[in-house]
């Protein structure tokens, strides 16, 4: 089957795209014959967003999110590929649990890959998975601290062993760099902990120390290190200096770019997240880091929880909130106000992700590449209303925010999946 997208704006030029089956066959000014035609009306076409940081849940937490609701949320947000994180019930720590997840993921309407857990206890099971050379596994995920219910690694020796495995099997290790002991030390300094203490308890120092630690270990071992959801100016500075010395990559989230802890006064626990929302200065340094080449990717850290859980008191409310449907509108608005160029954005949101995680023929609009395409109307106004989310988690710290630039169509492997 041949599909023609007429009048696409790609890198500022008016082009027609012919898709044959799942793949882009032609880009240019000719109008080839096709079975289906769409007039894109000179709207901007970008490579489908690849989100390397999504917590789909499903399995025993399907009430929080499942592959159907996560897919619908992703498509609404122009996201065509997601990497699912392993801190599920049951956690993705062995082949048996990975296979359970593979079964559930068959419902997905988008492309997907899995990041598998690396803990102190699952080294042999990890190797068992990796020996099968699975092409649906993109990375190992390592936590240095608890964040809701995940296992975390404390000993440097264990981190090194995980890095050795990542080197041997040529997969990046994604690290959540907050250090548990450090969090506990800060936590003890406060008696009656409330939400306003979250940024102090999960102190910036705990993120910075963890980032320093894993960079030094990765330099020693030589593995590919991917630092997830970097939240502080200090870390951006460290990564900027160390980038030339080792194989490190840096992800930021839309919330650490655009929100600071002041939003908690309005958002309450809807804004409780790990690492915490920091300060305006950190937001600014992250933006600079995007524009000076320190930041490689954007990940949503879409982390849905049930509304009633989020409405509990600070100590009981889980961390995390949905991000799939807010990511692209928020970033298109940043492009519209001139903070980021469209080209830089497409590097961070698709091209770099495909490169870092070795996705073949995805992440660019080129002949021979899969037709994962997101069509955006740069002038379409939006207001964030979480009650309309396709995600099961219908709340957001961005509630009520307004801006310009939104998704109008999402194609996955050549098929129109959202409009
Ligand atoms: O806020 C967070 N929520 N941070 C994490 O690292 C985990 C996530 C979740 O799974 O809920
Ligand atoms: Zn996460």
Short mmCIF file of C-alpha atoms and ligand atoms in Angstrom, two decimals:
data_model
loop_
_atom_site.label_atom_id
_atom_site.label_comp_id
_atom_site.label_asym_id
_atom_site.label_seq_id
_atom_site.Cartn_x
_atom_site.Cartn_y
_atom_site.Cartn_z
CA UNK A 1 0.00 0.00 0.00
CA UNK A 2 1.18 3.50 -0.92
CA UNK A 3 0.32 6.60 1.10
CA UNK A 4 1.04 10.13 -0.05
CA UNK A 5 1.43 13.07 2.33
CA UNK A 6 1.16 16.21 0.21
CA UNK A 7 2.41 19.66 1.24
CA UNK A 8 4.54 18.75 4.24
CA UNK A 9 6.82 21.38 5.70
CA UNK A 10 10.11 19.62 6.41
CA UNK A 11 13.06 21.71 7.58
CA UNK A 12 11.33 24.79 6.18
CA UNK A 13 10.72 23.31 2.70
CA UNK A 14 7.50 22.23 1.07
CA UNK A 15 7.79 18.49 0.26
CA UNK A 16 5.63 15.50 -0.57
CA UNK A 17 6.28 12.20 1.18
CA UNK A 18 5.43 8.83 -0.37
CA UNK A 19 5.19 5.93 2.05
CA UNK A 20 5.35 2.36 0.75
CA UNK A 21 4.09 -0.06 3.37
CA UNK A 22 5.86 1.01 6.57
CA UNK A 23 8.74 2.88 4.99
CA UNK A 24 9.41 6.30 3.44
CA UNK A 25 9.96 5.72 -0.27
CA UNK A 26 10.24 9.23 -1.65
CA UNK A 27 10.60 12.82 -0.44
CA UNK A 28 10.47 15.65 -2.98
CA UNK A 29 8.37 17.92 -5.12
CA UNK A 30 6.86 15.26 -7.42
CA UNK A 31 3.37 13.95 -6.78
CA UNK A 32 3.64 10.17 -7.11
CA UNK A 33 0.56 7.90 -7.42
CA UNK A 34 -0.75 6.48 -4.16
CA UNK A 35 -3.66 4.50 -2.71
CA UNK A 36 -4.35 7.10 -0.01
CA UNK A 37 -3.56 10.81 0.02
CA UNK A 38 -3.48 13.28 2.89
CA UNK A 39 -3.12 17.02 2.41
CA UNK A 40 -0.85 18.19 5.22
CA UNK A 41 -1.59 21.82 4.26
CA UNK A 42 1.96 23.02 4.81
CA UNK A 43 1.99 22.04 8.46
CA UNK A 44 5.31 21.04 9.98
CA UNK A 45 6.29 17.35 9.81
CA UNK A 46 8.84 16.06 12.32
CA UNK A 47 10.19 12.58 13.00
CA UNK A 48 7.87 10.71 15.38
CA UNK A 49 8.95 11.39 18.95
CA UNK A 50 10.95 8.60 20.61
CA UNK A 51 10.49 8.73 24.38
CA UNK A 52 13.17 6.68 26.15
CA UNK A 53 11.65 7.06 29.62
CA UNK A 54 8.11 5.79 30.16
CA UNK A 55 6.56 3.83 33.02
CA UNK A 56 3.70 1.99 31.30
CA UNK A 57 2.91 -0.17 34.40
CA UNK A 58 0.23 -2.71 33.28
CA UNK A 59 0.71 -6.24 34.72
CA UNK A 60 -0.31 -5.92 38.41
CA UNK A 61 -0.65 -2.15 38.20
CA UNK A 62 -2.93 -1.95 35.17
CA UNK A 63 -5.23 0.34 37.16
CA UNK A 64 -2.48 2.99 36.95
CA UNK A 65 -1.86 2.57 33.21
CA UNK A 66 -1.82 -0.22 30.65
CA UNK A 67 -0.44 -0.59 27.14
CA UNK A 68 -3.70 0.59 25.57
CA UNK A 69 -4.05 3.78 27.61
CA UNK A 70 -0.32 4.49 27.40
CA UNK A 71 -0.44 4.03 23.60
CA UNK A 72 -3.40 6.39 23.25
CA UNK A 73 -1.67 8.98 25.43
CA UNK A 74 1.55 8.64 23.42
CA UNK A 75 -0.22 8.99 20.06
CA UNK A 76 -2.09 12.08 21.28
CA UNK A 77 1.27 13.51 22.22
CA UNK A 78 2.90 12.73 18.86
CA UNK A 79 5.05 9.99 20.40
CA UNK A 80 5.60 6.99 18.13
CA UNK A 81 8.12 4.91 20.10
CA UNK A 82 8.47 4.43 23.84
CA UNK A 83 10.99 2.59 26.01
CA UNK A 84 9.27 1.06 29.02
CA UNK A 85 10.97 1.14 32.41
CA UNK A 86 11.34 -1.99 34.57
CA UNK A 87 10.12 -0.89 38.03
CA UNK A 88 6.81 -2.70 37.63
CA UNK A 89 4.94 -5.28 39.64
CA UNK A 90 6.45 -7.74 38.95
CA UNK A 91 9.71 -5.93 38.13
CA UNK A 92 11.50 -6.67 34.87
CA UNK A 93 14.39 -8.46 36.58
CA UNK A 94 14.38 -11.82 34.80
CA UNK A 95 13.36 -13.53 31.57
CA UNK A 96 10.10 -14.82 33.03
CA UNK A 97 8.90 -11.35 34.03
CA UNK A 98 10.19 -9.83 30.79
CA UNK A 99 8.12 -12.40 28.91
CA UNK A 100 5.02 -11.45 30.91
CA UNK A 101 5.61 -7.85 29.90
CA UNK A 102 6.18 -8.85 26.26
CA UNK A 103 2.74 -10.50 26.25
CA UNK A 104 1.03 -7.39 27.66
CA UNK A 105 2.88 -5.08 25.26
CA UNK A 106 1.36 -6.84 22.24
CA UNK A 107 -1.62 -4.48 22.72
CA UNK A 108 0.59 -1.45 22.00
CA UNK A 109 -0.36 0.84 19.10
CA UNK A 110 3.10 2.39 18.99
CA UNK A 111 6.64 1.02 18.70
CA UNK A 112 8.14 -0.07 21.99
CA UNK A 113 11.31 -1.38 23.59
CA UNK A 114 12.14 -2.43 27.13
CA UNK A 115 14.71 -1.19 29.61
CA UNK A 116 15.50 -4.03 32.01
CA UNK A 117 16.39 -3.73 35.69
CA UNK A 118 19.94 -4.19 36.90
CA UNK A 119 20.10 -4.79 40.66
CA UNK A 120 22.57 -6.37 43.08
CA UNK A 121 20.47 -9.55 43.10
CA UNK A 122 19.67 -10.21 39.44
CA UNK A 123 23.09 -10.31 37.74
CA UNK A 124 22.79 -13.91 36.53
CA UNK A 125 19.19 -13.41 35.36
CA UNK A 126 20.28 -10.28 33.56
CA UNK A 127 22.95 -12.20 31.71
CA UNK A 128 20.42 -14.90 30.88
CA UNK A 129 18.27 -12.25 29.16
CA UNK A 130 21.18 -10.59 27.37
CA UNK A 131 22.56 -13.88 26.08
CA UNK A 132 19.43 -14.25 23.98
CA UNK A 133 20.49 -11.07 22.13
CA UNK A 134 17.00 -9.57 22.44
CA UNK A 135 16.31 -6.84 19.93
CA UNK A 136 13.47 -5.44 22.06
CA UNK A 137 15.81 -4.59 24.95
CA UNK A 138 17.39 -1.14 24.68
CA UNK A 139 19.22 -0.64 27.96
CA UNK A 140 19.82 -1.65 31.57
CA UNK A 141 18.21 0.56 34.20
CA UNK A 142 19.98 1.15 37.46
CA UNK A 143 18.59 3.07 40.44
CA UNK A 144 20.94 4.40 43.14
CA UNK A 145 17.97 5.18 45.39
CA UNK A 146 14.45 4.05 46.13
CA UNK A 147 11.80 5.96 44.24
CA UNK A 148 8.40 4.53 45.20
CA UNK A 149 8.93 0.76 45.04
CA UNK A 150 12.01 -0.04 42.96
CA UNK A 151 15.12 -1.97 44.01
CA UNK A 152 18.27 0.10 44.19
CA UNK A 153 22.01 -0.63 44.20
CA UNK A 154 24.16 0.57 47.09
CA UNK A 155 27.62 -0.94 46.57
CA UNK A 156 30.14 0.51 44.18
CA UNK A 157 31.32 -3.03 43.37
CA UNK A 158 27.82 -3.93 42.17
CA UNK A 159 27.58 -0.79 40.03
CA UNK A 160 30.90 -1.69 38.44
CA UNK A 161 29.76 -5.23 37.73
CA UNK A 162 26.63 -3.90 36.04
CA UNK A 163 28.75 -1.50 33.98
CA UNK A 164 31.00 -4.40 32.92
CA UNK A 165 27.95 -6.32 31.73
CA UNK A 166 26.66 -3.30 29.86
CA UNK A 167 30.03 -2.99 28.12
CA UNK A 168 30.14 -6.68 27.23
CA UNK A 169 26.66 -6.69 25.73
CA UNK A 170 27.02 -3.22 24.23
CA UNK A 171 23.93 -1.70 25.87
CA UNK A 172 23.80 1.66 27.63
CA UNK A 173 23.12 1.76 31.37
CA UNK A 174 20.44 4.29 32.27
CA UNK A 175 21.03 5.61 35.78
CA UNK A 176 18.70 7.34 38.22
CA UNK A 177 21.50 9.09 40.07
CA UNK A 178 20.00 10.12 43.42
CA UNK A 179 21.91 8.28 46.20
CA UNK A 180 19.82 6.55 48.88
CA UNK A 181 22.12 7.08 51.86
CA UNK A 182 22.38 10.77 51.06
CA UNK A 183 18.57 11.08 50.92
CA UNK A 184 18.27 9.31 54.27
CA UNK A 185 20.80 11.68 55.83
CA UNK A 186 18.87 14.75 54.70
CA UNK A 187 15.59 13.13 55.65
CA UNK A 188 16.75 12.68 59.26
CA UNK A 189 17.31 16.40 59.56
CA UNK A 190 13.57 17.06 59.32
CA UNK A 191 10.97 15.91 61.83
CA UNK A 192 7.55 16.52 60.34
CA UNK A 193 8.16 16.15 56.64
CA UNK A 194 5.82 17.92 54.25
CA UNK A 195 5.82 18.51 50.51
CA UNK A 196 7.77 21.76 50.83
CA UNK A 197 10.69 19.68 52.19
CA UNK A 198 10.80 17.31 49.19
CA UNK A 199 13.50 19.27 47.36
CA UNK A 200 15.55 19.47 50.57
CA UNK A 201 15.15 15.82 51.54
CA UNK A 202 15.93 14.42 48.10
CA UNK A 203 18.66 17.00 48.11
CA UNK A 204 20.39 18.26 44.98
CA UNK A 205 23.63 17.07 46.57
CA UNK A 206 22.32 13.47 46.37
CA UNK A 207 21.81 13.79 42.61
CA UNK A 208 25.13 15.55 42.07
CA UNK A 209 27.10 12.98 44.08
CA UNK A 210 25.45 10.11 42.24
CA UNK A 211 26.18 11.67 38.87
CA UNK A 212 29.83 12.20 39.85
CA UNK A 213 30.09 8.63 41.10
CA UNK A 214 28.68 6.92 38.02
CA UNK A 215 30.66 9.12 35.65
CA UNK A 216 33.90 8.21 37.41
CA UNK A 217 33.04 4.51 37.33
CA UNK A 218 32.01 4.64 33.67
CA UNK A 219 35.29 6.37 32.83
CA UNK A 220 37.13 3.49 34.47
CA UNK A 221 35.13 0.79 32.74
CA UNK A 222 34.38 2.42 29.41
CA UNK A 223 30.69 1.58 29.14
CA UNK A 224 27.98 3.76 27.68
CA UNK A 225 26.32 5.76 30.45
CA UNK A 226 22.94 7.48 30.08
CA UNK A 227 22.04 9.85 32.89
CA UNK A 228 18.26 10.03 33.28
CA UNK A 229 16.23 13.10 34.22
CA UNK A 230 19.08 15.43 35.15
CA UNK A 231 17.65 18.10 37.45
CA UNK A 232 20.44 20.42 38.66
CA UNK A 233 22.71 23.08 37.20
CA UNK A 234 25.73 21.43 38.86
CA UNK A 235 25.10 18.17 37.03
CA UNK A 236 24.76 19.96 33.69
CA UNK A 237 28.12 21.63 34.39
CA UNK A 238 29.78 18.34 35.31
CA UNK A 239 28.40 16.58 32.24
CA UNK A 240 29.48 19.43 29.99
CA UNK A 241 33.08 19.05 31.17
CA UNK A 242 33.13 15.25 31.22
CA UNK A 243 31.41 14.75 27.88
CA UNK A 244 34.63 14.79 25.93
CA UNK A 245 36.31 12.28 28.23
CA UNK A 246 33.81 9.45 28.13
CA UNK A 247 30.74 7.89 26.64
CA UNK A 248 28.05 9.76 28.57
CA UNK A 249 24.64 10.98 27.54
CA UNK A 250 22.26 13.30 29.31
CA UNK A 251 18.46 13.24 29.41
CA UNK A 252 16.22 15.97 30.78
CA UNK A 253 12.46 16.00 31.31
CA UNK A 254 9.98 18.69 30.29
CA UNK A 255 9.16 19.25 33.99
CA UNK A 256 12.75 19.82 35.11
CA UNK A 257 13.10 22.23 32.20
CA UNK A 258 9.89 24.19 32.77
CA UNK A 259 8.81 23.89 36.41
CA UNK A 260 10.42 24.78 39.70
CA UNK A 261 9.47 23.88 43.26
CA UNK A 262 7.26 26.96 43.63
CA UNK A 263 4.59 25.17 41.58
CA UNK A 264 4.05 22.78 44.52
CA UNK A 265 2.02 25.47 46.31
CA UNK A 266 -0.63 25.09 43.60
CA UNK A 267 0.00 21.58 42.36
CA UNK A 268 0.43 19.81 45.72
CA UNK A 269 1.51 16.19 45.37
CA UNK A 270 0.68 16.29 41.64
CA UNK A 271 4.10 17.91 41.42
CA UNK A 272 5.83 15.38 43.70
CA UNK A 273 8.43 13.66 41.57
CA UNK A 274 11.90 12.13 41.88
CA UNK A 275 14.28 13.79 41.39
CA UNK A 276 12.30 16.75 42.73
CA UNK A 277 11.46 19.95 40.91
CA UNK A 278 14.34 22.28 41.72
CA UNK A 279 14.76 26.04 41.15
CA UNK A 280 14.37 28.58 38.35
CA UNK A 281 18.16 28.73 38.04
CA UNK A 282 18.23 25.00 37.38
CA UNK A 283 15.52 25.41 34.71
CA UNK A 284 17.65 28.05 33.05
CA UNK A 285 20.82 25.95 33.14
CA UNK A 286 18.96 22.99 31.67
CA UNK A 287 17.75 25.18 28.81
CA UNK A 288 21.30 26.38 28.25
CA UNK A 289 22.47 22.77 28.38
CA UNK A 290 20.01 21.93 25.61
CA UNK A 291 21.34 24.74 23.46
CA UNK A 292 25.05 24.21 24.19
CA UNK A 293 24.98 20.51 23.31
CA UNK A 294 25.29 19.09 26.86
CA UNK A 295 21.80 17.63 26.86
CA UNK A 296 21.27 14.78 24.36
CA UNK A 297 17.67 13.77 24.82
CA UNK A 298 14.30 14.57 26.32
CA UNK A 299 12.44 11.83 28.18
CA UNK A 300 9.05 12.34 29.76
CA UNK A 301 9.45 10.07 32.81
CA UNK A 302 5.72 9.45 32.32
CA UNK A 303 4.97 7.96 35.75
CA UNK A 304 1.22 7.48 36.23
CA UNK A 305 -0.33 6.81 39.64
CA UNK A 306 -3.93 6.58 40.79
CA UNK A 307 -5.52 9.92 41.64
CA UNK A 308 -6.51 8.82 45.16
CA UNK A 309 -2.89 7.82 45.85
CA UNK A 310 -1.66 11.24 44.76
CA UNK A 311 -4.26 12.87 47.04
CA UNK A 312 -2.81 11.20 50.14
CA UNK A 313 -0.51 13.09 52.49
CA UNK A 314 3.03 13.94 51.36
CA UNK A 315 4.65 10.94 53.02
CA UNK A 316 2.20 8.49 51.42
CA UNK A 317 1.65 9.98 47.98
CA UNK A 318 3.80 8.27 45.31
CA UNK A 319 6.18 10.32 43.19
CA UNK A 320 5.62 10.88 39.49
CA UNK A 321 2.92 12.12 37.14
CA UNK A 322 1.88 11.59 33.52
CA UNK A 323 3.90 13.32 30.82
CA UNK A 324 3.15 11.77 27.43
CA UNK A 325 0.40 14.23 26.50
CA UNK A 326 2.04 17.41 27.76
CA UNK A 327 5.58 16.94 26.37
CA UNK A 328 5.17 17.99 22.75
CA UNK A 329 2.76 20.93 23.23
CA UNK A 330 5.05 22.31 25.96
CA UNK A 331 8.15 21.99 23.79
CA UNK A 332 6.47 23.35 20.64
CA UNK A 333 5.61 26.38 22.71
CA UNK A 334 9.28 26.70 23.70
CA UNK A 335 10.11 26.65 19.98
CA UNK A 336 7.45 29.28 19.27
CA UNK A 337 8.81 31.62 21.93
CA UNK A 338 12.33 31.17 20.59
CA UNK A 339 13.95 29.25 23.46
CA UNK A 340 14.80 26.19 21.34
CA UNK A 341 15.02 25.75 17.58
CA UNK A 342 12.89 23.16 15.83
CA UNK A 343 16.06 21.50 14.56
CA UNK A 344 17.56 21.18 18.05
CA UNK A 345 14.27 19.82 19.31
CA UNK A 346 14.09 17.08 16.66
CA UNK A 347 17.67 16.05 17.50
CA UNK A 348 16.76 15.67 21.18
CA UNK A 349 13.33 14.13 20.70
CA UNK A 350 14.15 11.52 18.05
CA UNK A 351 17.48 11.61 16.18
CA UNK A 352 19.76 11.38 19.21
CA UNK A 353 17.58 8.82 20.97
CA UNK A 354 17.70 6.53 17.93
CA UNK A 355 21.49 6.94 17.74
CA UNK A 356 22.24 6.37 21.44
CA UNK A 357 20.02 3.30 21.68
CA UNK A 358 20.82 1.87 18.23
CA UNK A 359 17.35 1.98 16.72
CA UNK A 360 17.71 1.09 13.07
CA UNK A 361 16.04 3.32 10.49
CA UNK A 362 14.10 5.44 12.95
CA UNK A 363 14.46 8.99 14.21
CA UNK A 364 14.79 10.81 10.89
CA UNK A 365 12.68 11.70 7.88
CA UNK A 366 14.68 9.99 5.13
CA UNK A 367 14.01 7.50 2.40
CA UNK A 368 14.45 3.97 3.71
CA UNK A 369 13.44 5.04 7.23
CA UNK A 370 10.24 3.87 8.93
CA UNK A 371 7.40 6.34 8.41
CA UNK A 372 7.02 7.39 12.06
CA UNK A 373 5.84 10.95 11.50
CA UNK A 374 4.31 13.61 13.70
CA UNK A 375 2.43 16.46 12.09
CA UNK A 376 2.24 19.62 14.15
CA UNK A 377 0.32 22.86 13.74
CA UNK A 378 2.70 25.45 15.14
CA UNK A 379 -0.17 27.91 15.61
CA UNK A 380 -2.65 25.65 17.37
CA UNK A 381 -3.39 27.00 20.83
CA UNK A 382 -3.69 24.70 23.82
CA UNK A 383 -4.54 24.72 27.50
CA UNK A 384 -3.60 21.75 29.64
CA UNK A 385 -6.69 20.08 31.06
CA UNK A 386 -5.74 16.81 32.63
CA UNK A 387 -9.33 15.59 32.81
CA UNK A 388 -9.10 15.10 29.03
CA UNK A 389 -5.94 12.96 29.13
CA UNK A 390 -6.03 9.53 27.49
CA UNK A 391 -3.68 8.40 30.24
CA UNK A 392 -5.48 6.87 33.20
CA UNK A 393 -3.68 9.45 35.36
CA UNK A 394 -5.82 12.54 34.89
CA UNK A 395 -3.83 15.19 36.78
CA UNK A 396 -0.77 17.27 36.02
CA UNK A 397 1.42 19.92 37.63
CA UNK A 398 1.06 21.74 34.28
CA UNK A 399 -2.73 22.01 34.75
CA UNK A 400 -4.11 25.27 33.33
CA UNK A 401 -0.95 26.20 31.44
CA UNK A 402 -1.52 27.61 27.97
CA UNK A 403 0.63 27.86 24.88
CA UNK A 404 0.87 27.47 21.13
CA UNK A 405 1.84 24.54 18.88
CA UNK A 406 0.20 21.13 19.00
CA UNK A 407 -0.01 17.71 17.38
CA UNK A 408 -2.57 17.21 14.64
CA UNK A 409 -1.66 13.80 13.21
CA UNK A 410 0.54 10.90 14.26
CA UNK A 411 1.69 8.20 11.83
CA UNK A 412 3.33 5.02 13.11
CA UNK A 413 5.03 2.78 10.56
CA UNK A 414 3.14 4.54 7.78
CA UNK A 415 -0.27 4.21 9.38
CA UNK A 416 -2.35 7.16 10.57
CA UNK A 417 -2.97 6.36 14.25
CA UNK A 418 -4.13 9.73 15.58
CA UNK A 419 -5.80 12.80 14.13
O1 LIG B 1 8.96 10.29 40.34
C1 LIG B 1 9.29 9.18 39.94
N1 LIG B 1 8.37 8.23 39.66
N2 LIG B 1 10.59 8.92 39.79
C2 LIG B 1 11.02 7.66 39.55
O2 LIG B 1 12.21 7.48 39.46
C3 LIG B 1 10.07 6.55 39.44
C4 LIG B 1 8.76 7.03 39.00
C5 LIG B 1 7.68 5.99 39.10
O3 LIG B 1 7.90 4.87 38.61
O4 LIG B 1 6.61 6.28 39.62
ZN1 LIG B 2 11.42 7.17 35.64
#
